[in-house]
Short mmCIF file of C-alpha atoms and ligand atoms in Angstrom, two decimals:
data_model
loop_
_atom_site.label_atom_id
_atom_site.label_comp_id
_atom_site.label_asym_id
_atom_site.label_seq_id
_atom_site.Cartn_x
_atom_site.Cartn_y
_atom_site.Cartn_z
CA MET A 11 253.64 113.46 163.67
CA THR A 12 253.03 109.27 163.28
CA THR A 13 250.01 108.05 161.47
CA THR A 14 248.66 106.91 164.35
CA ASP A 15 248.70 110.47 165.94
CA VAL A 16 247.82 112.29 162.58
CA LYS A 17 244.53 109.94 162.98
CA ASP A 18 244.14 110.44 166.65
CA LYS A 19 243.72 114.14 166.15
CA GLN A 20 241.47 114.02 162.78
CA ALA A 21 239.74 111.19 165.08
CA ALA A 22 238.74 113.41 167.81
CA TYR A 23 238.55 116.59 165.06
CA ARG A 24 235.53 114.49 164.14
CA ASP A 25 234.13 113.15 167.22
CA GLU A 26 233.48 117.26 168.11
CA LEU A 27 231.79 118.39 165.33
CA VAL A 28 229.43 115.53 165.67
CA LYS A 29 229.67 116.51 169.88
CA GLN A 30 228.60 120.25 168.08
CA GLY A 31 225.79 118.85 166.34
CA LEU A 32 227.57 120.00 162.65
CA LEU A 33 227.90 116.43 161.13
CA ILE A 34 225.41 113.79 162.26
CA PRO A 35 226.96 110.22 162.09
CA THR A 36 225.71 106.70 161.17
CA GLY A 37 228.25 104.44 161.78
CA VAL A 38 230.13 104.27 158.56
CA ASP A 39 233.90 106.33 158.59
CA GLY A 40 233.07 108.86 155.93
CA LEU A 41 229.32 109.21 155.70
CA TYR A 42 227.70 111.61 157.48
CA GLY A 43 224.29 113.74 157.79
CA ARG A 44 224.56 117.84 158.16
CA SER A 45 222.99 120.11 160.29
CA GLY A 46 220.59 122.91 159.17
CA VAL A 47 223.68 125.42 160.05
CA PHE A 48 226.05 123.07 158.04
CA GLU A 49 223.59 123.27 155.15
CA ASP A 50 223.39 126.86 155.20
CA VAL A 51 226.64 127.51 155.08
CA ILE A 52 227.26 125.24 152.07
CA GLU A 53 224.45 127.45 150.32
CA ARG A 54 225.89 130.17 151.01
CA PHE A 55 228.85 129.40 149.32
CA ASP A 56 227.84 127.79 146.76
CA ALA A 57 225.97 130.89 146.17
CA LEU A 58 229.32 133.28 146.48
CA ILE A 59 230.43 130.95 144.09
CA THR A 60 228.18 131.82 141.54
CA VAL A 61 228.84 135.36 142.18
CA TRP A 62 232.28 135.06 141.58
CA GLY A 63 231.58 132.93 138.13
CA ARG A 64 228.61 135.86 137.30
CA GLY A 65 229.41 137.21 133.91
CA ASP A 66 231.01 134.29 132.74
CA GLY A 67 227.60 133.23 130.84
CA ALA A 68 228.47 129.69 131.89
CA GLU A 69 225.70 127.13 131.17
CA VAL A 70 223.95 125.28 134.28
CA MET A 71 223.50 121.60 133.89
CA ARG A 72 222.71 119.45 137.45
CA PHE A 73 222.98 116.00 137.61
CA PRO A 74 221.93 113.07 140.21
CA PRO A 75 225.07 111.95 142.02
CA ALA A 76 225.07 108.75 138.72
CA LEU A 77 226.39 107.96 135.65
CA ASN A 78 225.23 105.98 132.98
CA ARG A 79 227.43 103.26 133.01
CA ARG A 80 228.43 102.52 129.60
CA ALA A 81 229.45 106.73 130.12
CA PHE A 82 231.59 105.33 133.11
CA GLU A 83 233.35 102.54 131.03
CA GLN A 84 234.15 104.87 128.13
CA SER A 85 235.96 107.59 130.91
CA GLU A 86 238.62 105.30 132.04
CA TYR A 87 238.04 105.76 135.50
CA LEU A 88 238.54 102.42 136.15
CA LYS A 89 241.84 102.09 134.87
CA SER A 90 243.13 105.14 137.00
CA PHE A 91 241.01 104.91 140.06
CA PRO A 92 239.58 101.53 140.38
CA HIS A 93 239.97 101.38 144.22
CA LEU A 94 237.44 104.60 144.65
CA ALA A 95 234.45 103.68 142.10
CA GLY A 96 231.26 103.01 143.52
CA THR A 97 228.82 100.65 141.52
CA ILE A 98 225.59 100.26 142.19
CA HIS A 99 223.98 96.80 142.39
CA SER A 100 220.77 95.60 142.79
CA PHE A 101 218.70 92.18 143.55
CA ALA A 102 217.25 91.04 140.18
CA GLY A 103 216.42 87.43 141.30
CA ASP A 104 213.19 84.86 141.52
CA GLU A 105 211.39 84.14 144.47
CA ARG A 106 213.79 81.36 145.02
CA ALA A 107 216.78 83.77 144.97
CA HIS A 108 214.64 86.22 147.38
CA ARG A 109 213.66 83.44 150.08
CA THR A 110 217.66 82.56 149.74
CA LEU A 111 218.50 86.47 150.18
CA LEU A 112 216.45 86.52 153.25
CA ARG A 113 218.06 83.46 154.79
CA ARG A 114 221.20 84.46 154.28
CA LEU A 115 220.75 87.98 156.10
CA GLU A 116 218.84 85.94 158.82
CA GLU A 117 222.06 83.84 159.14
CA GLY A 118 224.16 86.70 159.20
CA GLN A 119 225.86 85.03 155.86
CA ASP A 120 226.88 87.38 152.50
CA TRP A 121 223.69 88.36 151.04
CA THR A 122 225.31 90.45 148.25
CA GLU A 123 227.06 87.81 145.88
CA ASP A 124 223.56 87.36 143.82
CA GLN A 125 223.34 91.63 143.58
CA VAL A 126 224.12 92.76 139.73
CA ALA A 127 224.77 95.68 138.69
CA THR A 128 222.69 98.44 137.12
CA ASP A 129 223.20 100.87 134.40
CA VAL A 130 223.80 103.45 136.92
CA VAL A 131 227.14 104.68 139.02
CA MET A 132 228.23 106.66 141.30
CA THR A 133 229.26 109.78 140.18
CA PRO A 134 233.15 110.15 141.61
CA ALA A 135 233.80 113.76 139.97
CA ALA A 136 230.90 116.24 139.55
CA CYS A 137 232.47 117.04 135.61
CA TYR A 138 231.79 113.33 134.58
CA PRO A 139 228.62 113.70 133.07
CA VAL A 140 229.46 116.54 131.30
CA TYR A 141 231.82 114.97 128.53
CA PRO A 142 229.75 113.04 126.77
CA THR A 143 227.01 115.50 126.94
CA VAL A 144 228.70 118.37 125.32
CA ALA A 145 230.45 115.88 122.41
CA ALA A 146 226.84 114.78 121.75
CA ARG A 147 226.16 118.03 121.03
CA GLY A 148 229.06 117.99 118.04
CA PRO A 149 231.88 120.82 117.64
CA LEU A 150 232.17 123.31 120.22
CA PRO A 151 231.12 127.00 119.26
CA GLY A 152 234.14 129.31 118.33
CA GLU A 153 234.21 130.43 121.88
CA GLY A 154 234.17 126.88 122.91
CA ARG A 155 232.31 125.68 126.43
CA LEU A 156 231.54 126.78 129.99
CA ILE A 157 229.73 124.91 132.35
CA ASP A 158 228.65 124.80 136.03
CA VAL A 159 227.78 121.77 137.87
CA PHE A 160 227.22 120.51 141.24
CA SER A 161 226.87 117.61 142.68
CA TYR A 162 227.42 115.00 145.31
CA CYS A 163 229.94 112.53 144.46
CA PHE A 164 231.02 108.98 145.73
CA ARG A 165 234.56 107.74 146.48
CA HIS A 166 235.29 104.15 148.22
CA GLU A 167 237.88 106.38 150.97
CA PRO A 168 236.60 105.82 153.98
CA SER A 169 238.64 107.72 156.94
CA LEU A 170 238.36 109.24 160.34
CA ASP A 171 239.13 112.26 159.05
CA PRO A 172 236.20 114.50 158.86
CA ALA A 173 237.46 116.08 155.36
CA ARG A 174 237.74 112.96 153.62
CA MET A 175 234.09 111.49 153.14
CA GLN A 176 232.90 108.87 151.35
CA LEU A 177 229.56 111.41 149.93
CA PHE A 178 230.54 115.16 149.33
CA ARG A 179 229.68 117.62 147.57
CA MET A 180 231.42 119.31 144.31
CA ARG A 181 230.66 122.08 142.48
CA GLU A 182 232.87 122.73 139.29
CA TYR A 183 233.55 125.13 136.50
CA ILE A 184 234.31 123.43 133.28
CA ARG A 185 235.84 124.84 130.33
CA ILE A 186 235.69 123.29 126.82
CA GLY A 187 238.15 125.13 124.31
CA THR A 188 241.01 125.08 122.71
CA PRO A 189 244.59 125.32 124.83
CA ASP A 190 244.52 128.74 125.44
CA GLN A 191 240.86 129.36 126.19
CA VAL A 192 241.43 126.49 128.77
CA MET A 193 244.64 127.78 129.88
CA GLU A 194 243.58 131.41 130.19
CA PHE A 195 240.36 129.91 132.54
CA ARG A 196 242.85 127.98 134.62
CA GLU A 197 245.04 131.14 135.49
CA LEU A 198 241.66 133.17 135.93
CA TRP A 199 240.27 130.63 138.97
CA ILE A 200 243.51 129.94 140.09
CA GLU A 201 243.44 133.80 140.98
CA ARG A 202 239.81 133.66 141.92
CA GLY A 203 240.07 130.81 143.91
CA ARG A 204 242.93 132.52 146.43
CA ASP A 205 241.11 135.73 146.22
CA LEU A 206 237.73 134.19 147.03
CA ILE A 207 239.04 132.32 150.27
CA ALA A 208 240.83 135.18 151.15
CA SER A 209 237.59 137.27 151.72
CA LEU A 210 236.21 134.32 153.97
CA GLY A 211 239.44 135.12 156.18
CA LEU A 212 240.83 131.60 155.47
CA PRO A 213 244.43 130.87 155.18
CA VAL A 214 245.49 129.67 151.77
CA GLY A 215 248.83 128.02 150.16
CA ILE A 216 248.47 126.68 146.82
CA ASP A 217 250.59 123.76 145.55
CA VAL A 218 251.18 121.55 142.46
CA ALA A 219 249.59 117.98 143.19
CA ASN A 220 248.61 114.84 141.64
CA ASP A 221 245.71 112.36 141.64
CA PRO A 222 245.85 108.62 143.39
CA PHE A 223 246.39 107.00 140.37
CA PHE A 224 246.66 103.24 140.67
CA GLY A 225 248.97 100.92 141.53
CA ARG A 226 252.65 101.09 140.02
CA ALA A 227 252.07 102.37 137.04
CA GLY A 228 250.21 104.76 138.78
CA LYS A 229 253.22 106.15 140.12
CA MET A 230 254.54 107.08 136.54
CA LEU A 231 250.98 109.08 136.05
CA SER A 232 251.46 110.76 139.56
CA SER A 233 254.97 112.05 138.50
CA SER A 234 254.42 113.44 134.81
CA GLN A 235 251.34 114.81 136.24
CA ARG A 236 253.41 116.79 139.12
CA ASP A 237 256.44 117.75 136.45
CA GLN A 238 253.64 119.25 133.99
CA LYS A 239 251.78 121.05 137.01
CA LEU A 240 248.64 119.49 135.33
CA LYS A 241 247.02 119.89 138.80
CA PHE A 242 246.89 122.60 141.38
CA GLU A 243 245.22 122.46 145.14
CA LEU A 244 244.48 125.88 147.37
CA LEU A 245 244.92 124.31 150.63
CA ILE A 246 243.81 125.50 154.55
CA PRO A 247 244.62 123.45 157.29
CA ILE A 248 241.72 121.48 158.88
CA THR A 249 242.65 119.18 161.05
CA SER A 250 246.38 119.59 160.67
CA GLU A 251 248.57 122.95 160.12
CA GLU A 252 251.73 120.62 158.83
CA SER A 253 249.45 118.92 156.02
CA PRO A 254 246.47 121.39 155.13
CA THR A 255 243.36 119.80 153.30
CA ALA A 256 242.64 120.63 149.29
CA CYS A 257 239.93 122.70 149.37
CA LEU A 258 239.43 123.70 145.93
CA SER A 259 241.63 122.13 143.52
CA PHE A 260 242.57 123.29 139.42
CA ASN A 261 242.92 120.73 136.96
CA TYR A 262 244.37 120.41 133.07
CA HIS A 263 243.10 117.58 131.44
CA GLN A 264 245.06 118.46 128.06
CA GLU A 265 243.82 116.55 125.22
CA HIS A 266 242.16 113.58 127.60
CA PHE A 267 238.72 114.11 128.07
CA GLY A 268 238.35 115.49 124.42
CA HIS A 269 240.23 112.39 122.94
CA LEU A 270 238.31 109.82 124.95
CA TRP A 271 234.84 111.30 124.02
CA ASP A 272 235.73 112.87 120.92
CA ILE A 273 234.91 116.41 121.31
CA ARG A 274 235.85 118.56 118.76
CA THR A 275 236.75 122.29 118.47
CA ALA A 276 235.25 124.77 115.86
CA ASP A 277 238.51 124.06 113.84
CA GLY A 278 238.12 120.51 114.19
CA GLU A 279 241.14 120.13 116.78
CA VAL A 280 241.07 117.65 119.51
CA ALA A 281 239.67 119.92 122.58
CA HIS A 282 241.38 120.55 125.35
CA THR A 283 239.57 120.68 129.31
CA ALA A 284 240.06 121.89 132.45
CA CYS A 285 238.22 122.79 135.32
CA VAL A 286 237.64 123.72 139.01
CA GLY A 287 236.77 121.90 141.33
CA PHE A 288 235.17 123.73 145.07
CA GLY A 289 234.96 120.77 147.38
CA MET A 290 231.95 122.17 149.21
CA GLU A 291 232.42 120.08 152.85
CA ARG A 292 235.86 121.50 153.34
CA VAL A 293 235.44 124.84 152.69
CA ALA A 294 232.40 124.59 155.45
CA LEU A 295 234.75 122.45 157.59
CA ALA A 296 237.55 125.11 157.11
CA LEU A 297 235.25 127.80 158.00
CA PHE A 298 233.81 125.86 161.49
CA ARG A 299 237.61 125.20 161.93
CA HIS A 300 239.25 129.10 161.47
CA HIS A 301 236.37 131.07 162.48
CA GLY A 302 234.39 128.54 165.44
CA PHE A 303 231.44 125.96 165.47
CA ASP A 304 228.87 128.54 165.62
CA PRO A 305 228.17 131.12 162.40
CA ALA A 306 226.18 133.63 164.60
CA THR A 307 229.92 134.61 166.01
CA TRP A 308 232.27 134.47 163.07
CA PRO A 309 234.10 138.11 162.24
CA ALA A 310 231.78 140.42 160.74
CA PRO A 311 232.95 140.84 157.34
CA VAL A 312 232.98 137.02 156.71
CA ARG A 313 229.30 137.07 157.90
CA ALA A 314 229.12 139.96 155.28
CA VAL A 315 230.49 137.92 152.76
CA LEU A 316 228.47 135.35 153.22
CA TRP A 317 225.45 136.56 154.50
CA GLY A 318 225.14 139.93 152.92
P1 ATP B 409 242.34 115.11 148.12
O1 ATP B 409 243.89 114.87 147.74
O2 ATP B 409 242.53 115.37 149.34
O3 ATP B 409 242.07 113.59 148.12
P2 ATP B 409 241.98 115.27 145.10
O4 ATP B 409 243.08 115.62 144.71
O5 ATP B 409 241.39 113.65 145.59
O6 ATP B 409 241.87 115.37 146.93
P3 ATP B 409 239.55 116.41 143.28
O7 ATP B 409 239.82 115.12 142.69
O8 ATP B 409 240.51 117.80 142.84
O9 ATP B 409 240.05 116.39 145.01
O10 ATP B 409 238.14 116.72 143.92
C1 ATP B 409 237.65 118.52 143.66
C2 ATP B 409 237.99 119.08 145.07
O11 ATP B 409 236.37 117.93 145.96
C3 ATP B 409 239.07 119.06 146.37
O12 ATP B 409 239.59 120.43 145.89
C4 ATP B 409 238.34 118.98 147.49
O13 ATP B 409 238.19 120.18 148.13
C5 ATP B 409 237.00 117.95 147.62
N1 ATP B 409 237.55 116.93 147.74
C6 ATP B 409 237.92 115.66 147.13
N2 ATP B 409 237.68 114.11 147.92
C7 ATP B 409 237.20 114.52 148.62
C8 ATP B 409 236.80 113.35 150.02
N3 ATP B 409 236.98 112.71 150.10
N4 ATP B 409 235.75 114.57 151.02
C9 ATP B 409 235.42 115.44 150.97
N5 ATP B 409 235.68 116.07 149.49
C10 ATP B 409 236.69 115.69 148.60
ZN1 ZN B 410 236.76 118.25 137.15
MG1 MG B 411 241.12 112.49 146.60
#
């Protein structure tokens, strides 16, 4: 299939989701409202993740979908993904500047050039606020830490693909501790993730993956990430059978965040981290794709898993 074929197929499926009322268009690719039916599926899937993680004793944290700009700068996100970041700018001028803004607006000119950066940046992945928070508490306890987060995330990747949104939700568990603790966590969730998705009657594949690091240096980072098998994705076909969509990801950051934030284990070593991320909209879309647009008609076992 050519790129045009793929895009046509994605756009057609997006239009179908809009026609079915599940997604509400805004005129911007990747920016949608969601219907009550869609949100109900998201809520039930969120609750299901909690059930599968119950007993692990994760500490729940909920942040708004934005980061402290200083923390964002320190995270080195701009080194790897400058093209995806979203910063929040605001008007900070006087009355004269306001008049200029209104004139530009009226004349259809660019009114944004006098906007200034605020202290707030959009969250690119739900786990980002966790590292500085945990670092500020001092050395880890012997058992390390396990954190549960859920947040809207922003990535500037406008697309016709309804599964590639600019604002979407990510539920994550984040493990911070020794290399053994962190690897055990990742293995556990790769198994669980597969079983969880299979319990929803969805086809699953697992593959090694890489993040879309920017530029020429990024190509090397991507292949090193693959060679070391640092990222796995659980894939489910949504808009295409040939190139299924990453719906869960399992990331091992090694010492990256521990080093950046100086997070130490109880023994004084630099902490390792890993996270499992659930793409909430993607899983919902996979359910609609495989079981139909009306959850009332989904197979009884799937309904039982989600609605009890
Ligand atoms: P992809 O390779 O498709 O771009 P990713 O590697 O960028 O995905 P992660 O950074 O690992 O994804 O994010 C965790 C999860 O968030 C993914 O497994 C996916 O389910 C979801 N996700 C990522 N980007 C988007 C997006 N643009 N729209 C909707 N969900 C997304
Ligand atoms: Zn993460
Ligand atoms: Mg991506």
